[in-house]
Short mmCIF file of C-alpha atoms and ligand atoms in Angstrom, two decimals:
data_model
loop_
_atom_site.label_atom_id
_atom_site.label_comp_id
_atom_site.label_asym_id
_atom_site.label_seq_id
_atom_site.Cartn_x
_atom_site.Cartn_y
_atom_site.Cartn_z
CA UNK R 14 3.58 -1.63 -28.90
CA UNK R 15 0.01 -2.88 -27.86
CA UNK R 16 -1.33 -0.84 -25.33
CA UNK R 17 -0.63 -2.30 -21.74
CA UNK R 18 -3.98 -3.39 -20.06
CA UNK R 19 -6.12 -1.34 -17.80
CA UNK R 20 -4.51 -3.11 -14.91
CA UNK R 21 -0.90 -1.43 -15.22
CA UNK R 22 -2.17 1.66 -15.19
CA UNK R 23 -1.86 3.58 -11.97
CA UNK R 24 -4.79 5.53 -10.49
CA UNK R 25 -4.77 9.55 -10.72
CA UNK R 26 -3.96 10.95 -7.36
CA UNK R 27 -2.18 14.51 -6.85
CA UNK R 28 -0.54 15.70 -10.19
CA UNK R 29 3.25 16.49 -9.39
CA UNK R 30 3.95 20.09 -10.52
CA UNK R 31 5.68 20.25 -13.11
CA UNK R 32 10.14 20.84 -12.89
CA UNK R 33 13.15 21.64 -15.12
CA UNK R 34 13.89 17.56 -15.58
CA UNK R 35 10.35 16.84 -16.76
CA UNK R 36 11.12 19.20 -19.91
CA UNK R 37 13.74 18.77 -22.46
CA UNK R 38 15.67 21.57 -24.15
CA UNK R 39 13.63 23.08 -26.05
CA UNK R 40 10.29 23.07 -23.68
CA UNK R 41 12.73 24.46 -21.32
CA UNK R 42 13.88 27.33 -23.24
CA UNK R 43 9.52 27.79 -24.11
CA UNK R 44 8.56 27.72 -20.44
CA UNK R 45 11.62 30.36 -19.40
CA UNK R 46 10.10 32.58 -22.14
CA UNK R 47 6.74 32.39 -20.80
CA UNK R 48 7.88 33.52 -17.55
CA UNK R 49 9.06 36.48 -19.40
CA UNK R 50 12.69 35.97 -18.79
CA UNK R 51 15.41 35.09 -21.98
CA UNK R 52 15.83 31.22 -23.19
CA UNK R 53 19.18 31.28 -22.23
CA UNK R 54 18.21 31.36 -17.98
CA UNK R 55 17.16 27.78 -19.08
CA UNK R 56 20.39 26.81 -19.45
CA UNK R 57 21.66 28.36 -16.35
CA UNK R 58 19.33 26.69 -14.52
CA UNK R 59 20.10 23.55 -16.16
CA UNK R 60 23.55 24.19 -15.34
CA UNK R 61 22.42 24.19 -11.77
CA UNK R 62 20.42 21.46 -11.53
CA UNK R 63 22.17 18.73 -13.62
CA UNK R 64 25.58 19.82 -13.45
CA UNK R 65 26.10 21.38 -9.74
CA UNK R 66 23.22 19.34 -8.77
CA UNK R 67 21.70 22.44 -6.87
CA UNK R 68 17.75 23.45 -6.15
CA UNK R 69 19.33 26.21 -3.95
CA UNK R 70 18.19 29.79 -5.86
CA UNK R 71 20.57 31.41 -3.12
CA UNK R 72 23.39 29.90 -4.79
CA UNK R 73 22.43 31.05 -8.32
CA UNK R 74 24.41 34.37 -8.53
CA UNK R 75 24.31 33.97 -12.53
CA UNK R 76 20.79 34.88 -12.22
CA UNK R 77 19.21 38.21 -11.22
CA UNK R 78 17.72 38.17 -7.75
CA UNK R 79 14.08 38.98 -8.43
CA UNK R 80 14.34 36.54 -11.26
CA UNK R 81 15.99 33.93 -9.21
CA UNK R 82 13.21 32.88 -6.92
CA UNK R 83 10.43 32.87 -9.73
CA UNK R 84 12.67 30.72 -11.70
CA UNK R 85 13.43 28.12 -9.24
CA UNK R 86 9.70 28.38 -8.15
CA UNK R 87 8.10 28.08 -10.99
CA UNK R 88 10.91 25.12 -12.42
CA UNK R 89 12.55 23.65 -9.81
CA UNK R 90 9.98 23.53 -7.11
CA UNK R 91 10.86 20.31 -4.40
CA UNK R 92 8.86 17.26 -5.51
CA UNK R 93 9.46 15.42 -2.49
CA UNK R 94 10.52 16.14 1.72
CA UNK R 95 13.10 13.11 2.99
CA UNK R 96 11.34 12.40 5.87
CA UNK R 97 13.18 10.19 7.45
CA UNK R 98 16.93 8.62 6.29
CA UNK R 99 18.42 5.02 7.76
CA UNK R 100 21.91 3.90 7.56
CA UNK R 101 23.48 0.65 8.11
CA UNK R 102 26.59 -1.49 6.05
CA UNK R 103 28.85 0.85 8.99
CA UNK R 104 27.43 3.87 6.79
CA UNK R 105 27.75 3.08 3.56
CA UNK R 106 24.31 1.72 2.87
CA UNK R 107 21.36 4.83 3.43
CA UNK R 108 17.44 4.32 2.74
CA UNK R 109 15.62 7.70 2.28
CA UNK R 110 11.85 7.47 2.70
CA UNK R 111 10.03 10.51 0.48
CA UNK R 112 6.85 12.17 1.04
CA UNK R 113 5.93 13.46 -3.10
CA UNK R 114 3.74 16.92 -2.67
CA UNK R 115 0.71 14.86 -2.26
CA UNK R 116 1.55 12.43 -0.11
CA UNK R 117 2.46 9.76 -1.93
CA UNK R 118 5.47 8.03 -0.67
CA UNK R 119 8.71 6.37 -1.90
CA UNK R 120 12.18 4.84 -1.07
CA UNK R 121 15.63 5.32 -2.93
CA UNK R 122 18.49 3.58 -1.29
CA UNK R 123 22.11 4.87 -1.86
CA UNK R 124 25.16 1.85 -1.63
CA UNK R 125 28.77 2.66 -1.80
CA UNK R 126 31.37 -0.04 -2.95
CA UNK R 127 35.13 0.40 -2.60
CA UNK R 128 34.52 0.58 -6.77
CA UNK R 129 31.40 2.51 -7.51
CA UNK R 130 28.17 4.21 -5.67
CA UNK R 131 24.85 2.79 -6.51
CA UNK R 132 21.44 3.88 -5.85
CA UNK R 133 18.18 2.03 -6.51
CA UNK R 134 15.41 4.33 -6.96
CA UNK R 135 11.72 3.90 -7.47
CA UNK R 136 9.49 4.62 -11.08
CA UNK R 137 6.34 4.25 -9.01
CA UNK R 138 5.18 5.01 -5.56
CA UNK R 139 3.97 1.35 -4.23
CA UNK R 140 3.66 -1.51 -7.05
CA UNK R 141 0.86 -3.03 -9.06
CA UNK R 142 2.49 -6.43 -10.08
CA UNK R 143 1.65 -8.36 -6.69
CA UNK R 144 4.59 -11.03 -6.32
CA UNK R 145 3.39 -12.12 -2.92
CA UNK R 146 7.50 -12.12 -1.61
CA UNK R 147 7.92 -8.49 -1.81
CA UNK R 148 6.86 -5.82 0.18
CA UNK R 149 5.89 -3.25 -2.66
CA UNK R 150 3.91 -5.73 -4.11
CA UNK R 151 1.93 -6.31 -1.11
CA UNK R 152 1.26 -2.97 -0.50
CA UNK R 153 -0.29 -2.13 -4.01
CA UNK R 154 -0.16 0.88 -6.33
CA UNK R 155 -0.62 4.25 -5.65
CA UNK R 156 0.74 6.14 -8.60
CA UNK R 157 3.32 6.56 -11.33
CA UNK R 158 6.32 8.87 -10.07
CA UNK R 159 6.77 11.76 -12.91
CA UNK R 160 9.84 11.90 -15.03
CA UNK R 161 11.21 14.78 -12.59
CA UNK R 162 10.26 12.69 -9.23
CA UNK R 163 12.54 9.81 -10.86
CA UNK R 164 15.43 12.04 -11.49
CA UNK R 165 15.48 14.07 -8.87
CA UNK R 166 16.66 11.05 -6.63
CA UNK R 167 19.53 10.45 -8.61
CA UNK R 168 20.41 14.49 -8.52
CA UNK R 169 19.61 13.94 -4.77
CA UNK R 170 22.20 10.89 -4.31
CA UNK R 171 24.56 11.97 -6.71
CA UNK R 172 24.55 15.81 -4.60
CA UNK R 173 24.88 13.18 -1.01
CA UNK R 174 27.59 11.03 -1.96
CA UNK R 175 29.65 14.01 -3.74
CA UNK R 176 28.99 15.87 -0.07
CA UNK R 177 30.23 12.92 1.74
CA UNK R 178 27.09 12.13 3.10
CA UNK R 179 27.74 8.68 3.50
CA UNK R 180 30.77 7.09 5.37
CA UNK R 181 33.60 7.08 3.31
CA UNK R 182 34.09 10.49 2.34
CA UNK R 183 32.97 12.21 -0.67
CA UNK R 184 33.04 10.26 -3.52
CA UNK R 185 30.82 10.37 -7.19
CA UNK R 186 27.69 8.34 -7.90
CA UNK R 187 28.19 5.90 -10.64
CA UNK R 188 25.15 3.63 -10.86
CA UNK R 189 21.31 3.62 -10.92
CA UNK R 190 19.40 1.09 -10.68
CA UNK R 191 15.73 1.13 -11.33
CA UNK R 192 14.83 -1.73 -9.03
CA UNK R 193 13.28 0.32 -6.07
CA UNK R 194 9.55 0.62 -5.81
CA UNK R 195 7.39 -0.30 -8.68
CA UNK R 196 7.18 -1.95 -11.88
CA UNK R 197 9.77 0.55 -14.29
CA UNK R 198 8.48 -0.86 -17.52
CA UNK R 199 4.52 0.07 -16.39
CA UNK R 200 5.79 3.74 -16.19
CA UNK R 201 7.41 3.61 -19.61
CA UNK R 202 7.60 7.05 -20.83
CA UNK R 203 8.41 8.96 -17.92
CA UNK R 204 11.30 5.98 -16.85
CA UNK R 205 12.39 5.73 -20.61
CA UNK R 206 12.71 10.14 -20.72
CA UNK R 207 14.11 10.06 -17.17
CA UNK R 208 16.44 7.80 -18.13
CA UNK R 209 17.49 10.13 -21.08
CA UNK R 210 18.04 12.78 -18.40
CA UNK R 211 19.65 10.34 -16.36
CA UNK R 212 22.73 10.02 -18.97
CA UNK R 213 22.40 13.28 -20.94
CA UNK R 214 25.82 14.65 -20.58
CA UNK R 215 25.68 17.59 -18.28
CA UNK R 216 24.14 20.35 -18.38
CA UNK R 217 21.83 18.88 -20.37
CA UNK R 218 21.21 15.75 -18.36
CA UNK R 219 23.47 14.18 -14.99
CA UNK R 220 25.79 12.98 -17.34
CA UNK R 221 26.21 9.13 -16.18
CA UNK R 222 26.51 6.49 -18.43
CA UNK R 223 24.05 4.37 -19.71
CA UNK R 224 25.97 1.33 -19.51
CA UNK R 225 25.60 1.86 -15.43
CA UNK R 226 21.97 2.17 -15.64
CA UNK R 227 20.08 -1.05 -15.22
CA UNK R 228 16.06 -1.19 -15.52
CA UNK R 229 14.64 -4.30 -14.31
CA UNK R 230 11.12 -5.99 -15.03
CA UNK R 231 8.60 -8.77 -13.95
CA UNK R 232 8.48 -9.14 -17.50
CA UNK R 233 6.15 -6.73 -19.35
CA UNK R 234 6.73 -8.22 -22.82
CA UNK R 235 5.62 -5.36 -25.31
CA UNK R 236 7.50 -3.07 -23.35
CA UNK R 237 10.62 -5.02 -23.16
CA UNK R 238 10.50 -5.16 -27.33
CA UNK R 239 9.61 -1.16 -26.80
CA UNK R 240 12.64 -0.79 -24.66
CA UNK R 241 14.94 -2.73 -27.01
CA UNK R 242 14.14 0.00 -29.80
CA UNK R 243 15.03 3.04 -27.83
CA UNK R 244 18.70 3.35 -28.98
CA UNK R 245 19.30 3.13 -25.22
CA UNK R 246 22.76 0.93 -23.84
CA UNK R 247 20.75 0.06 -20.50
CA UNK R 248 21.06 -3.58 -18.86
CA UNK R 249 18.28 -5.02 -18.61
CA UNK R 250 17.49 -7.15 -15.51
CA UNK R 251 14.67 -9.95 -15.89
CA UNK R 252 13.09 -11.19 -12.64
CA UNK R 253 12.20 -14.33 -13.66
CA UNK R 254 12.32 -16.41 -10.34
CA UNK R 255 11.58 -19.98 -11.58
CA UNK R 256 11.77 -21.48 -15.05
CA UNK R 257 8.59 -23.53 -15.43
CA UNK R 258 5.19 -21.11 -15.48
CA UNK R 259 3.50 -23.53 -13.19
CA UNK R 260 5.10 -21.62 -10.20
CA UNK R 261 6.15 -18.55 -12.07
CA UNK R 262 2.15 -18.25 -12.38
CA UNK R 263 2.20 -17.90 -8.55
CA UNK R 264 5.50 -15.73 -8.07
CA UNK R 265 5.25 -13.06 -10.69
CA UNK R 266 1.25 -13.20 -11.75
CA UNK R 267 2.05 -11.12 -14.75
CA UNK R 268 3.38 -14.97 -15.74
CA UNK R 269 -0.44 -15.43 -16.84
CA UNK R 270 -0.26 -12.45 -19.16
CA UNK R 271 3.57 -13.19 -21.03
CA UNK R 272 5.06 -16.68 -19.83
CA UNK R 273 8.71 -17.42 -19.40
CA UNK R 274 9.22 -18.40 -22.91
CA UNK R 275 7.84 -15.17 -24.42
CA UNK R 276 9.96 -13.32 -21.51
CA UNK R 277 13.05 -15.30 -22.54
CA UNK R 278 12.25 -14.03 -26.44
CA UNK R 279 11.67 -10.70 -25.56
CA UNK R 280 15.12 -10.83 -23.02
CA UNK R 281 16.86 -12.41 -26.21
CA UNK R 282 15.54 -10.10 -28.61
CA UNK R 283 16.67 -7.22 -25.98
CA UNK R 284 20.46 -8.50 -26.19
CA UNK R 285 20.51 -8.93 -29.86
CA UNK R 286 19.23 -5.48 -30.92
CA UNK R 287 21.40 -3.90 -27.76
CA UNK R 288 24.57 -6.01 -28.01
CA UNK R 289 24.02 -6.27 -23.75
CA UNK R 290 23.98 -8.94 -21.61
CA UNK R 291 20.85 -8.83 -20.15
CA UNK R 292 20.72 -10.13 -16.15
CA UNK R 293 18.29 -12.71 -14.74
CA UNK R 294 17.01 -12.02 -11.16
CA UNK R 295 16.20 -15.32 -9.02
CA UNK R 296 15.01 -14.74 -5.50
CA UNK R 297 16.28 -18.19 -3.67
CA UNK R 298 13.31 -19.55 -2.00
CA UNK R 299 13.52 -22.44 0.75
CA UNK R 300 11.78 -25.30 -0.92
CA UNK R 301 9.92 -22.98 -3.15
CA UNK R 302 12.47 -22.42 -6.02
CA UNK R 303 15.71 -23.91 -4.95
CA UNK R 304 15.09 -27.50 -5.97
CA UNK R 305 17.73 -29.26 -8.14
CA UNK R 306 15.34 -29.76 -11.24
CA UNK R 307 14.91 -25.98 -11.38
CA UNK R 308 18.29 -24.88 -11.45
CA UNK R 309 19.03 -28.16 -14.21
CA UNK R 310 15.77 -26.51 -15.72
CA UNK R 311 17.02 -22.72 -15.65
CA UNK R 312 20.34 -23.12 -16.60
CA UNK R 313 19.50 -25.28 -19.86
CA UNK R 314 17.02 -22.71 -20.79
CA UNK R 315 18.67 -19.89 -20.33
CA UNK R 316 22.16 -21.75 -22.05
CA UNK R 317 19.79 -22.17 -25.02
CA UNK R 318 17.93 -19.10 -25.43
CA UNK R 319 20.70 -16.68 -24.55
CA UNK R 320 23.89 -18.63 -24.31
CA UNK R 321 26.80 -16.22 -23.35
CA UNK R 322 24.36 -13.16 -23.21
CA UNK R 323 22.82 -13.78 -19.61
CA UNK R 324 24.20 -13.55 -16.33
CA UNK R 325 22.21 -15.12 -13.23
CA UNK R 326 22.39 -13.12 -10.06
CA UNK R 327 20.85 -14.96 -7.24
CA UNK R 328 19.29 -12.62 -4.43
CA UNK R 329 18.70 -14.46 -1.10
CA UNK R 330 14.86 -13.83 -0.06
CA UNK R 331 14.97 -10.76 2.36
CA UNK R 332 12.24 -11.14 4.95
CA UNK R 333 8.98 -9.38 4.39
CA UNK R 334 6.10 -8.76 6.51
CA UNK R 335 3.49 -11.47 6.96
CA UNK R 336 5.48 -13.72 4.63
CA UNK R 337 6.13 -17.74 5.58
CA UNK R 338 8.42 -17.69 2.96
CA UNK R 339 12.03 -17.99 4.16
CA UNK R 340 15.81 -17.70 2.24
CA UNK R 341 17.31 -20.96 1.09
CA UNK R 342 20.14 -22.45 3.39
CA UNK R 343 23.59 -22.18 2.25
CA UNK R 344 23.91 -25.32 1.24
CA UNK R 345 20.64 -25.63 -1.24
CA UNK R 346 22.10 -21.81 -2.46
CA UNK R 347 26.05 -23.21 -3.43
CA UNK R 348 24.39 -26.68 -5.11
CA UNK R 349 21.82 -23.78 -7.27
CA UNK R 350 24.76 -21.72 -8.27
CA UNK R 351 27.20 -24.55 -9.22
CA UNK R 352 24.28 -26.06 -11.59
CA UNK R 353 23.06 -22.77 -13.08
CA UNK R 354 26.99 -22.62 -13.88
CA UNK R 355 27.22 -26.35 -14.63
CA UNK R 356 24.58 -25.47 -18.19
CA UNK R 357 27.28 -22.57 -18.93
CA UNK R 358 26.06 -19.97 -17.18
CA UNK R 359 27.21 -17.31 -15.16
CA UNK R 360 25.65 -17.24 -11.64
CA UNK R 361 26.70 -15.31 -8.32
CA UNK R 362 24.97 -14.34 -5.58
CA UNK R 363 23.91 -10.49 -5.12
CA UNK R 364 25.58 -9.07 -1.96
CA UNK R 365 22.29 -8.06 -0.26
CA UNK R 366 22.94 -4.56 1.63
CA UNK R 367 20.33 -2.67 3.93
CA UNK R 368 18.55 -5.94 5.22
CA UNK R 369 18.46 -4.66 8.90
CA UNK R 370 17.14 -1.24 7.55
CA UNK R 371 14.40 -2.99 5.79
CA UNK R 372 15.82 -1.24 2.16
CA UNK R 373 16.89 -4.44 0.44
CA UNK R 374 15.39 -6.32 -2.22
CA UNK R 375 11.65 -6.65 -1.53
CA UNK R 376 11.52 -4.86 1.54
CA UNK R 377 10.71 -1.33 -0.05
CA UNK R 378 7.22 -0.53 1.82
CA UNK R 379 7.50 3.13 3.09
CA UNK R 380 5.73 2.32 6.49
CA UNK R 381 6.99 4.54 8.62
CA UNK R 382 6.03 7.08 9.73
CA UNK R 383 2.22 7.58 9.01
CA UNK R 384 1.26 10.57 6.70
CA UNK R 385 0.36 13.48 9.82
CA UNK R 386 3.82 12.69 11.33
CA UNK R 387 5.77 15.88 11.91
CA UNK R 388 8.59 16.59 9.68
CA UNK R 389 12.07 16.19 11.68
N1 SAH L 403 9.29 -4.46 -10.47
C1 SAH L 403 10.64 -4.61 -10.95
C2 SAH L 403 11.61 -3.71 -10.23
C3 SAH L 403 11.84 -4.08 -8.76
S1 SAH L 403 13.41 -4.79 -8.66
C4 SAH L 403 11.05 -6.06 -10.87
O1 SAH L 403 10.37 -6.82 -10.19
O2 SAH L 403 12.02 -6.45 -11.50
C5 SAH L 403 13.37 -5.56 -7.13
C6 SAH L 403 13.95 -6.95 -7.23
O3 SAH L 403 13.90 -7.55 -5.94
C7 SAH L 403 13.14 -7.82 -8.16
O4 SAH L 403 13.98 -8.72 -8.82
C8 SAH L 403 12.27 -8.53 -7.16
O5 SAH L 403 11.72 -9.71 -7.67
C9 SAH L 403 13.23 -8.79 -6.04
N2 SAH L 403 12.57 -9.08 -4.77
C10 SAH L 403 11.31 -8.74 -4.40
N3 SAH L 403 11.05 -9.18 -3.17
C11 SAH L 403 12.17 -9.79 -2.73
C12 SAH L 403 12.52 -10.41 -1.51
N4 SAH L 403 11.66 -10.50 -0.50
N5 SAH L 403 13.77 -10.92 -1.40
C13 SAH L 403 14.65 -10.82 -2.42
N6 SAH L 403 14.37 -10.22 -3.60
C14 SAH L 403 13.14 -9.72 -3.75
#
């Protein structure tokens, strides 16, 4: 792929250290042997991590105590402290807000359905791509998570839900979605290796499938075409947010870079090499987006360019800081859906969870609490 411009690339702050899900076999088995210990304690502590989704060395009686704690130092040291979890949805919605070893912070957010356990997790810690609706963008970049900082919050929600954590009872993460902090596809080796060790089947990786993965973009055209030839089963989610560049300029600047048509190509060529449906993201805004003309517009387009291979979900605008911008009413949102479905295509509205938590679409800004706050 051409190389991505200067401007996706996220400043150098701390280094994380390095951890077991950063390596794959092989550098695994290489970095055991340096320690001086046999290739195969990689695998046990494999077995740990992905499979009993444990960092705890006092529960690693397989391994010999002196060995034990220089293992899980030197491999599985803890990337990030949750300083502070939220809850709301009666329980089943939770927002963790992560401190990484050097400061930087994030947000995952774990949602249970009566079907299936979700969480949204973050490739990067704050955002580079500047839509002025959401939060993250607002806020800026600050760096590129590692492949190990990306996993570990799916080992971390998957290890929550299975200990009944969340209301509900124990139960077994299903989905990830990469549509937490940051731009996924500006952080495209580590996201494309985590995502390897996301659906690895255990003990090798956490063993979900990649058909419940979904990595969503602003549209980073190269690295959608890059993405397409992994041999991955991902969905891709688009967030497109109006049809015609002239506003798409405004909401997604990256619009200036690749325009809608060259996103719709790239979302095309995605579904044809994959054989998935790829999803289109559309942010209702009052008076912004939600005219008639742009959902006649949006459904003919996508109809044309992807016929039964796209799906619409409409996301309400959450409320951000400092924004005028406001969610559609009702009315304006059942006249968008009926035309989007009107061209032939499939349109519902995304169930929005966490809104009063501020951990819904756009809202992801770890704010609270400043850096020198004392750990609870
Ligand atoms: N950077 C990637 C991953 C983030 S996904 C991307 O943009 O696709 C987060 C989704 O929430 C994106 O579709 C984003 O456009 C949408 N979003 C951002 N701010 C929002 C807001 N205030 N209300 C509703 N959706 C929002």
């Amino acid at each position: 792929m051409t190389a991505l411009p200067l401007v996706f690339e996220a400043p150098r702050r701390g280094k994380p250290p390095r951890h077991l899900a950063d390596l794959d076999h092989d550098q695994r088995r290489a970095a055991v042997t340096e320690l001086g210990e046999p290739a195969f304690r990689a695998d046990q502590l494999a077995r740990h991590y992905f499979a009993r989704l444990s960092t705890d060395p006092a529960v690693m009686t397989d391994l010999p105590a002196a060995a034990r704690t220089r293992l899980v130092s030197a491999l599985l040291p803890q990337l990030a402290i949750p300083v502070r979890h939220l809850s709301c949805d009666g329980g089943t919605t939770r927002k963790t807000l992560w401190r990484a070893v050097d400061g930087a912070r994030t947000e995952s957010v774990l949602m249970r359905y009566p079907d299936r356990a979700t969480v949204c997790i973050s490739s990067q810690a704050g955002c580079g791509m500047a839509c002025p609706f959401c939060a993250t963008g607002q806020g800026g970049l600050t760096r590129n998570l590692s492949t190990a900082e990306i996993v570990d919050q799916v080992r971390a929600a998957a290890a929550a839900i299975r200990d009944g954590e969340l209301a509900g009872g124990p139960g077994r993460l299903s989905n990830v979605v990469f549509m937490g902090m940051g731009e996924p596809l500006a952080n495209y080796p580590r996201v494309v290796t985590a995502i390897r060790r996301i659906t690895d089947p255990a003990p090798k990786g956490l063993g979900l499938s990649q058909r419940s993965v979904t990595v969503s973009t602003v549209g980073l055209v190269p690295a959608m075409r890059q993405l397409a030839a992994e041999g991955l089963q991902v969905t891709l989610a688009v967030s497109l947010h109006t049809p015609d560049d002239e506003l798409r300029d405004t909401l997604v600047p990256v619009n200036q870079r690749w325009n809608v048509s060259e996103v719709l190509d790239a979302a095309r060529h995605y579904a044809d090499i994959t054989g998935r449906r790829v999803s289109i993201e559309y942010a209702l805004i009052r008076d912004i987006n939600d005219q008639q003309w742009r959902a006649e517009l949006l459904g003919r387009l996508l109809h044309k360019r992807l016929g039964a291979r796209v799906h619409v979900n409409l996301i309400p605008l959450n409320p951000t800081p400092g924004s005028a911008w406001d969610a559609s009413p009702q009315a304006a949102q059942e006249r968008f859906v009926a035309l989007v479905r009107e061209a032939g295509v499939t349109c519902t509205v995304r169930d929005t969870r966490g809104r009063e938590i501020a951990a819904a679409c756009g809202q992801l800004a770890a704010a609270t609490p400043p850096a020198d706050e004392p750990l609870p």
